[in-house]
Amino acid sequence: MATGEGTGTPAVSPSVTGNYIDGTDIDNWPDGTSNATKQEIVDRAEQLIENITHDYFYAENFAIYRDGNGNDKLFLGSIPNILSVSEIKLSGVVLGSSWYTFDKNSVYLDPEAVTGDELPELMLRMNHKRGLFPKGMGNVKITGTYGWSACPVAIKRAVIILCRYENDETLYTKYDDLVSDKLGDMTQSRGVDKKFLTGVQEADRLLFNYIRKKPIMGIA
């Protein structure tokens, strides 16, 4: 990694902000670079990393529709990790929050749900014998947040590297044998060797462990 990354006197107004860094994290803005251009570079670097990793490294709101499966547990598919669930609707009817809980991949019947009955789990199952999520097409709507509660340090560092690289390509190691798509002035590799991600070796090393195996599914 280049000496001086993220150090020195900031040369940008704090008004330049992204989801993971702000303009003051970049120490090599060329003289005369406008805030609008700086914002574009920061946004582009963050978008590239999200495209590569198939993830959001902040808490993002979501509202998705899924097909009911007739069971008490419903997997939401290839989406970022679930952080919270604020509402579930079954065919437009709000499901009481005491009925369900969630993990990072799914929502399901809460066996410790508070219903006022001495045997809440038994009561729920007696009243809903066919499963909490009745079969149907797009009949279950889940609203909440997903992603990360805090941005990992490695992701922030990767964004900084890409921004600094765009300002000065001599600072980092560039792959020369890419087959690439362009995203602004930055490169996302599609080469035969899958180790190439951004085309900048120092950034790629930081991103390897954060790549989701499957792309994010459609969000409403």
mmCIF file of N, CA and C in Angstrom, residues 92-169:
data_model
loop_
_atom_site.group_PDB
_atom_site.id
_atom_site.type_symbol
_atom_site.label_atom_id
_atom_site.label_comp_id
_atom_site.label_asym_id
_atom_site.label_seq_id
_atom_site.Cartn_x
_atom_site.Cartn_y
_atom_site.Cartn_z
ATOM 1 N N GLY A 92 -51.520 -8.524 2.119
ATOM 2 C CA GLY A 92 -51.940 -7.179 2.496
ATOM 3 C C GLY A 92 -52.306 -6.997 3.951
ATOM 4 N N VAL A 93 -52.350 -8.087 4.721
ATOM 5 C CA VAL A 93 -52.718 -8.012 6.137
ATOM 6 C C VAL A 93 -51.450 -8.030 6.983
ATOM 7 N N VAL A 94 -51.327 -7.050 7.880
ATOM 8 C CA VAL A 94 -50.129 -6.953 8.715
ATOM 9 C C VAL A 94 -50.076 -8.109 9.712
ATOM 10 N N LEU A 95 -48.943 -8.781 9.755
ATOM 11 C CA LEU A 95 -48.722 -9.859 10.712
ATOM 12 C C LEU A 95 -48.169 -9.257 12.001
ATOM 13 N N GLY A 96 -48.795 -9.553 13.120
ATOM 14 C CA GLY A 96 -48.339 -9.016 14.396
ATOM 15 C C GLY A 96 -46.875 -9.324 14.646
ATOM 16 N N SER A 97 -46.129 -8.334 15.121
ATOM 17 C CA SER A 97 -44.685 -8.501 15.287
ATOM 18 C C SER A 97 -44.322 -9.572 16.306
ATOM 19 N N SER A 98 -45.253 -9.916 17.194
ATOM 20 C CA SER A 98 -44.962 -10.950 18.192
ATOM 21 C C SER A 98 -44.981 -12.354 17.595
ATOM 22 N N TRP A 99 -45.442 -12.478 16.351
ATOM 23 C CA TRP A 99 -45.541 -13.792 15.724
ATOM 24 C C TRP A 99 -44.230 -14.258 15.113
ATOM 25 N N TYR A 100 -43.349 -13.360 14.785
ATOM 26 C CA TYR A 100 -42.191 -13.748 13.986
ATOM 27 C C TYR A 100 -40.895 -13.169 14.551
ATOM 28 N N THR A 101 -39.822 -13.764 14.123
ATOM 29 C CA THR A 101 -38.487 -13.230 14.355
ATOM 30 C C THR A 101 -37.695 -13.461 13.071
ATOM 31 N N PHE A 102 -36.394 -13.206 13.086
ATOM 32 C CA PHE A 102 -35.615 -13.310 11.852
ATOM 33 C C PHE A 102 -34.166 -13.641 12.177
ATOM 34 N N ASP A 103 -33.464 -14.135 11.152
ATOM 35 C CA ASP A 103 -32.014 -14.232 11.205
ATOM 36 C C ASP A 103 -31.484 -13.516 9.971
ATOM 37 N N LYS A 104 -30.226 -13.676 9.638
ATOM 38 C CA LYS A 104 -29.651 -12.890 8.548
ATOM 39 C C LYS A 104 -30.192 -13.275 7.177
ATOM 40 N N ASN A 105 -30.836 -14.452 7.071
ATOM 41 C CA ASN A 105 -31.304 -14.938 5.775
ATOM 42 C C ASN A 105 -32.802 -15.144 5.665
ATOM 43 N N SER A 106 -33.529 -15.137 6.786
ATOM 44 C CA SER A 106 -34.924 -15.566 6.732
ATOM 45 C C SER A 106 -35.766 -14.927 7.823
ATOM 46 N N VAL A 107 -37.088 -15.073 7.667
ATOM 47 C CA VAL A 107 -38.048 -14.724 8.715
ATOM 48 C C VAL A 107 -38.794 -16.003 9.069
ATOM 49 N N TYR A 108 -39.198 -16.131 10.336
ATOM 50 C CA TYR A 108 -39.816 -17.390 10.746
ATOM 51 C C TYR A 108 -40.648 -17.210 12.004
ATOM 52 N N LEU A 109 -41.505 -18.202 12.253
ATOM 53 C CA LEU A 109 -42.360 -18.215 13.430
ATOM 54 C C LEU A 109 -41.510 -18.164 14.690
ATOM 55 N N ASP A 110 -41.828 -17.237 15.571
ATOM 56 C CA ASP A 110 -41.088 -17.100 16.821
ATOM 57 C C ASP A 110 -41.670 -18.058 17.858
ATOM 58 N N PRO A 111 -40.934 -19.093 18.253
ATOM 59 C CA PRO A 111 -41.472 -20.058 19.217
ATOM 60 C C PRO A 111 -41.689 -19.462 20.602
ATOM 61 N N GLU A 112 -41.150 -18.289 20.855
ATOM 62 C CA GLU A 112 -41.325 -17.634 22.149
ATOM 63 C C GLU A 112 -42.218 -16.403 22.025
ATOM 64 N N ALA A 113 -43.044 -16.398 20.993
ATOM 65 C CA ALA A 113 -43.912 -15.242 20.764
ATOM 66 C C ALA A 113 -44.810 -14.974 21.962
ATOM 67 N N VAL A 114 -45.003 -13.694 22.262
ATOM 68 C CA VAL A 114 -45.838 -13.293 23.396
ATOM 69 C C VAL A 114 -47.264 -13.084 22.904
ATOM 70 N N THR A 115 -48.160 -13.997 23.268
ATOM 71 C CA THR A 115 -49.545 -13.905 22.812
ATOM 72 C C THR A 115 -50.518 -13.740 23.970
ATOM 73 N N GLY A 116 -50.021 -13.808 25.194
ATOM 74 C CA GLY A 116 -50.905 -13.755 26.351
ATOM 75 C C GLY A 116 -51.365 -15.123 26.786
ATOM 76 N N ASP A 117 -51.032 -16.155 26.002
ATOM 77 C CA ASP A 117 -51.403 -17.520 26.340
ATOM 78 C C ASP A 117 -50.247 -18.193 27.068
ATOM 79 N N GLU A 118 -50.552 -19.146 27.920
ATOM 80 C CA GLU A 118 -49.504 -19.836 28.653
ATOM 81 C C GLU A 118 -48.634 -20.696 27.745
ATOM 82 N N LEU A 119 -49.193 -21.139 26.634
ATOM 83 C CA LEU A 119 -48.446 -21.946 25.677
ATOM 84 C C LEU A 119 -48.479 -21.243 24.318
ATOM 85 N N PRO A 120 -47.718 -20.165 24.179
ATOM 86 C CA PRO A 120 -47.811 -19.344 22.973
ATOM 87 C C PRO A 120 -47.483 -20.088 21.694
ATOM 88 N N GLU A 121 -46.461 -20.930 21.713
ATOM 89 C CA GLU A 121 -46.105 -21.639 20.490
ATOM 90 C C GLU A 121 -47.230 -22.569 20.068
ATOM 91 N N LEU A 122 -47.768 -23.323 21.000
ATOM 92 C CA LEU A 122 -48.873 -24.232 20.702
ATOM 93 C C LEU A 122 -50.079 -23.465 20.189
ATOM 94 N N MET A 123 -50.360 -22.324 20.793
ATOM 95 C CA MET A 123 -51.507 -21.516 20.390
ATOM 96 C C MET A 123 -51.348 -21.033 18.959
ATOM 97 N N LEU A 124 -50.157 -20.564 18.621
ATOM 98 C CA LEU A 124 -49.912 -20.091 17.263
ATOM 99 C C LEU A 124 -50.087 -21.219 16.256
ATOM 100 N N ARG A 125 -49.572 -22.372 16.583
ATOM 101 C CA ARG A 125 -49.654 -23.485 15.643
ATOM 102 C C ARG A 125 -51.089 -23.996 15.491
ATOM 103 N N MET A 126 -51.859 -23.948 16.541
ATOM 104 C CA MET A 126 -53.262 -24.362 16.460
ATOM 105 C C MET A 126 -54.053 -23.412 15.577
ATOM 106 N N ASN A 127 -53.724 -22.131 15.655
ATOM 107 C CA ASN A 127 -54.446 -21.130 14.874
ATOM 108 C C ASN A 127 -53.933 -21.020 13.443
ATOM 109 N N HIS A 128 -52.748 -21.553 13.193
ATOM 110 C CA HIS A 128 -52.153 -21.421 11.870
ATOM 111 C C HIS A 128 -51.536 -22.757 11.465
ATOM 112 N N LYS A 129 -52.379 -23.764 11.296
ATOM 113 C CA LYS A 129 -51.926 -25.129 11.103
ATOM 114 C C LYS A 129 -51.179 -25.331 9.790
ATOM 115 N N ARG A 130 -51.413 -24.490 8.802
ATOM 116 C CA ARG A 130 -50.811 -24.699 7.491
ATOM 117 C C ARG A 130 -49.517 -23.922 7.303
ATOM 118 N N GLY A 131 -48.957 -23.408 8.356
ATOM 119 C CA GLY A 131 -47.712 -22.662 8.231
ATOM 120 C C GLY A 131 -47.959 -21.173 8.314
ATOM 121 N N LEU A 132 -46.996 -20.468 8.833
ATOM 122 C CA LEU A 132 -47.146 -19.029 9.030
ATOM 123 C C LEU A 132 -47.243 -18.271 7.718
ATOM 124 N N PHE A 133 -46.567 -18.779 6.681
ATOM 125 C CA PHE A 133 -46.531 -18.084 5.392
ATOM 126 C C PHE A 133 -47.299 -18.896 4.348
ATOM 127 N N PRO A 134 -48.611 -18.636 4.187
ATOM 128 C CA PRO A 134 -49.437 -19.430 3.276
ATOM 129 C C PRO A 134 -48.931 -19.357 1.839
ATOM 130 N N LYS A 135 -49.113 -20.448 1.114
ATOM 131 C CA LYS A 135 -48.647 -20.500 -0.266
ATOM 132 C C LYS A 135 -49.329 -19.430 -1.109
ATOM 133 N N GLY A 136 -48.563 -18.844 -2.013
ATOM 134 C CA GLY A 136 -49.095 -17.822 -2.897
ATOM 135 C C GLY A 136 -47.989 -17.227 -3.740
ATOM 136 N N MET A 137 -48.378 -16.396 -4.698
ATOM 137 C CA MET A 137 -47.422 -15.741 -5.587
ATOM 138 C C MET A 137 -47.223 -14.301 -5.123
ATOM 139 N N GLY A 138 -46.063 -13.997 -4.598
ATOM 140 C CA GLY A 138 -45.769 -12.640 -4.160
ATOM 141 C C GLY A 138 -46.696 -12.143 -3.072
ATOM 142 N N ASN A 139 -47.205 -13.046 -2.253
ATOM 143 C CA ASN A 139 -48.207 -12.675 -1.249
ATOM 144 C C ASN A 139 -47.614 -12.279 0.103
ATOM 145 N N VAL A 140 -46.289 -12.368 0.230
ATOM 146 C CA VAL A 140 -45.630 -11.991 1.483
ATOM 147 C C VAL A 140 -44.739 -10.778 1.225
ATOM 148 N N LYS A 141 -45.014 -9.689 1.941
ATOM 149 C CA LYS A 141 -44.192 -8.485 1.824
ATOM 150 C C LYS A 141 -43.421 -8.285 3.121
ATOM 151 N N ILE A 142 -42.109 -8.161 2.993
ATOM 152 C CA ILE A 142 -41.252 -7.962 4.161
ATOM 153 C C ILE A 142 -40.571 -6.606 4.034
ATOM 154 N N THR A 143 -40.642 -5.813 5.093
ATOM 155 C CA THR A 143 -40.021 -4.491 5.128
ATOM 156 C C THR A 143 -39.019 -4.448 6.277
ATOM 157 N N GLY A 144 -37.865 -3.843 6.026
ATOM 158 C CA GLY A 144 -36.862 -3.756 7.078
ATOM 159 C C GLY A 144 -35.593 -3.105 6.588
ATOM 160 N N THR A 145 -34.478 -3.477 7.185
ATOM 161 C CA THR A 145 -33.165 -2.985 6.751
ATOM 162 C C THR A 145 -32.238 -4.177 6.564
ATOM 163 N N TYR A 146 -31.293 -4.019 5.640
ATOM 164 C CA TYR A 146 -30.275 -5.044 5.446
ATOM 165 C C TYR A 146 -28.949 -4.396 5.124
ATOM 166 N N GLY A 147 -27.907 -5.212 5.078
ATOM 167 C CA GLY A 147 -26.572 -4.698 4.804
ATOM 168 C C GLY A 147 -25.647 -4.921 5.990
ATOM 169 N N TRP A 148 -24.937 -3.848 6.357
ATOM 170 C CA TRP A 148 -24.000 -3.886 7.479
ATOM 171 C C TRP A 148 -24.340 -2.759 8.435
ATOM 172 N N SER A 149 -24.221 -3.023 9.727
ATOM 173 C CA SER A 149 -24.475 -1.969 10.714
ATOM 174 C C SER A 149 -23.343 -0.958 10.760
ATOM 175 N N ALA A 150 -22.151 -1.369 10.334
ATOM 176 C CA ALA A 150 -20.997 -0.469 10.261
ATOM 177 C C ALA A 150 -20.111 -0.920 9.112
ATOM 178 N N CYS A 151 -19.520 0.031 8.408
ATOM 179 C CA CYS A 151 -18.666 -0.290 7.264
ATOM 180 C C CYS A 151 -17.356 -0.920 7.738
ATOM 181 N N PRO A 152 -16.984 -2.086 7.195
ATOM 182 C CA PRO A 152 -15.694 -2.686 7.553
ATOM 183 C C PRO A 152 -14.533 -1.777 7.154
ATOM 184 N N VAL A 153 -13.483 -1.801 7.949
ATOM 185 C CA VAL A 153 -12.308 -0.967 7.672
ATOM 186 C C VAL A 153 -11.728 -1.288 6.297
ATOM 187 N N ALA A 154 -11.708 -2.558 5.920
ATOM 188 C CA ALA A 154 -11.139 -2.953 4.632
ATOM 189 C C ALA A 154 -11.889 -2.329 3.464
ATOM 190 N N ILE A 155 -13.204 -2.210 3.571
ATOM 191 C CA ILE A 155 -13.995 -1.607 2.499
ATOM 192 C C ILE A 155 -13.683 -0.120 2.391
ATOM 193 N N LYS A 156 -13.608 0.555 3.519
ATOM 194 C CA LYS A 156 -13.256 1.972 3.506
ATOM 195 C C LYS A 156 -11.889 2.172 2.874
ATOM 196 N N ARG A 157 -10.935 1.331 3.230
ATOM 197 C CA ARG A 157 -9.590 1.455 2.666
ATOM 198 C C ARG A 157 -9.604 1.225 1.163
ATOM 199 N N ALA A 158 -10.413 0.267 0.708
ATOM 200 C CA ALA A 158 -10.491 -0.009 -0.727
ATOM 201 C C ALA A 158 -11.062 1.179 -1.489
ATOM 202 N N VAL A 159 -12.076 1.838 -0.936
ATOM 203 C CA VAL A 159 -12.632 3.034 -1.580
ATOM 204 C C VAL A 159 -11.569 4.124 -1.669
ATOM 205 N N ILE A 160 -10.834 4.331 -0.591
ATOM 206 C CA ILE A 160 -9.782 5.354 -0.584
ATOM 207 C C ILE A 160 -8.735 5.056 -1.646
ATOM 208 N N ILE A 161 -8.329 3.792 -1.752
ATOM 209 C CA ILE A 161 -7.335 3.414 -2.756
ATOM 210 C C ILE A 161 -7.824 3.736 -4.158
ATOM 211 N N LEU A 162 -9.076 3.383 -4.469
ATOM 212 C CA LEU A 162 -9.598 3.628 -5.815
ATOM 213 C C LEU A 162 -9.675 5.114 -6.131
ATOM 214 N N CYS A 163 -10.061 5.912 -5.143
ATOM 215 C CA CYS A 163 -10.118 7.361 -5.364
ATOM 216 C C CYS A 163 -8.718 7.940 -5.557
ATOM 217 N N ARG A 164 -7.780 7.532 -4.720
ATOM 218 C CA ARG A 164 -6.412 8.025 -4.844
ATOM 219 C C ARG A 164 -5.799 7.558 -6.161
ATOM 220 N N TYR A 165 -6.126 6.334 -6.568
ATOM 221 C CA TYR A 165 -5.617 5.794 -7.828
ATOM 222 C C TYR A 165 -6.118 6.605 -9.013
ATOM 223 N N GLU A 166 -7.375 7.010 -8.966
ATOM 224 C CA GLU A 166 -7.897 7.808 -10.074
ATOM 225 C C GLU A 166 -7.189 9.155 -10.161
ATOM 226 N N ASN A 167 -6.778 9.688 -9.020
ATOM 227 C CA ASN A 167 -6.048 10.954 -9.024
ATOM 228 C C ASN A 167 -4.592 10.790 -9.440
ATOM 229 N N ASP A 168 -4.013 9.606 -9.174
ATOM 230 C CA ASP A 168 -2.602 9.366 -9.506
ATOM 231 C C ASP A 168 -2.386 7.867 -9.666
ATOM 232 N N GLU A 169 -2.327 7.392 -10.907
ATOM 233 C CA GLU A 169 -2.228 5.960 -11.180
ATOM 234 C C GLU A 169 -0.884 5.359 -10.794
#
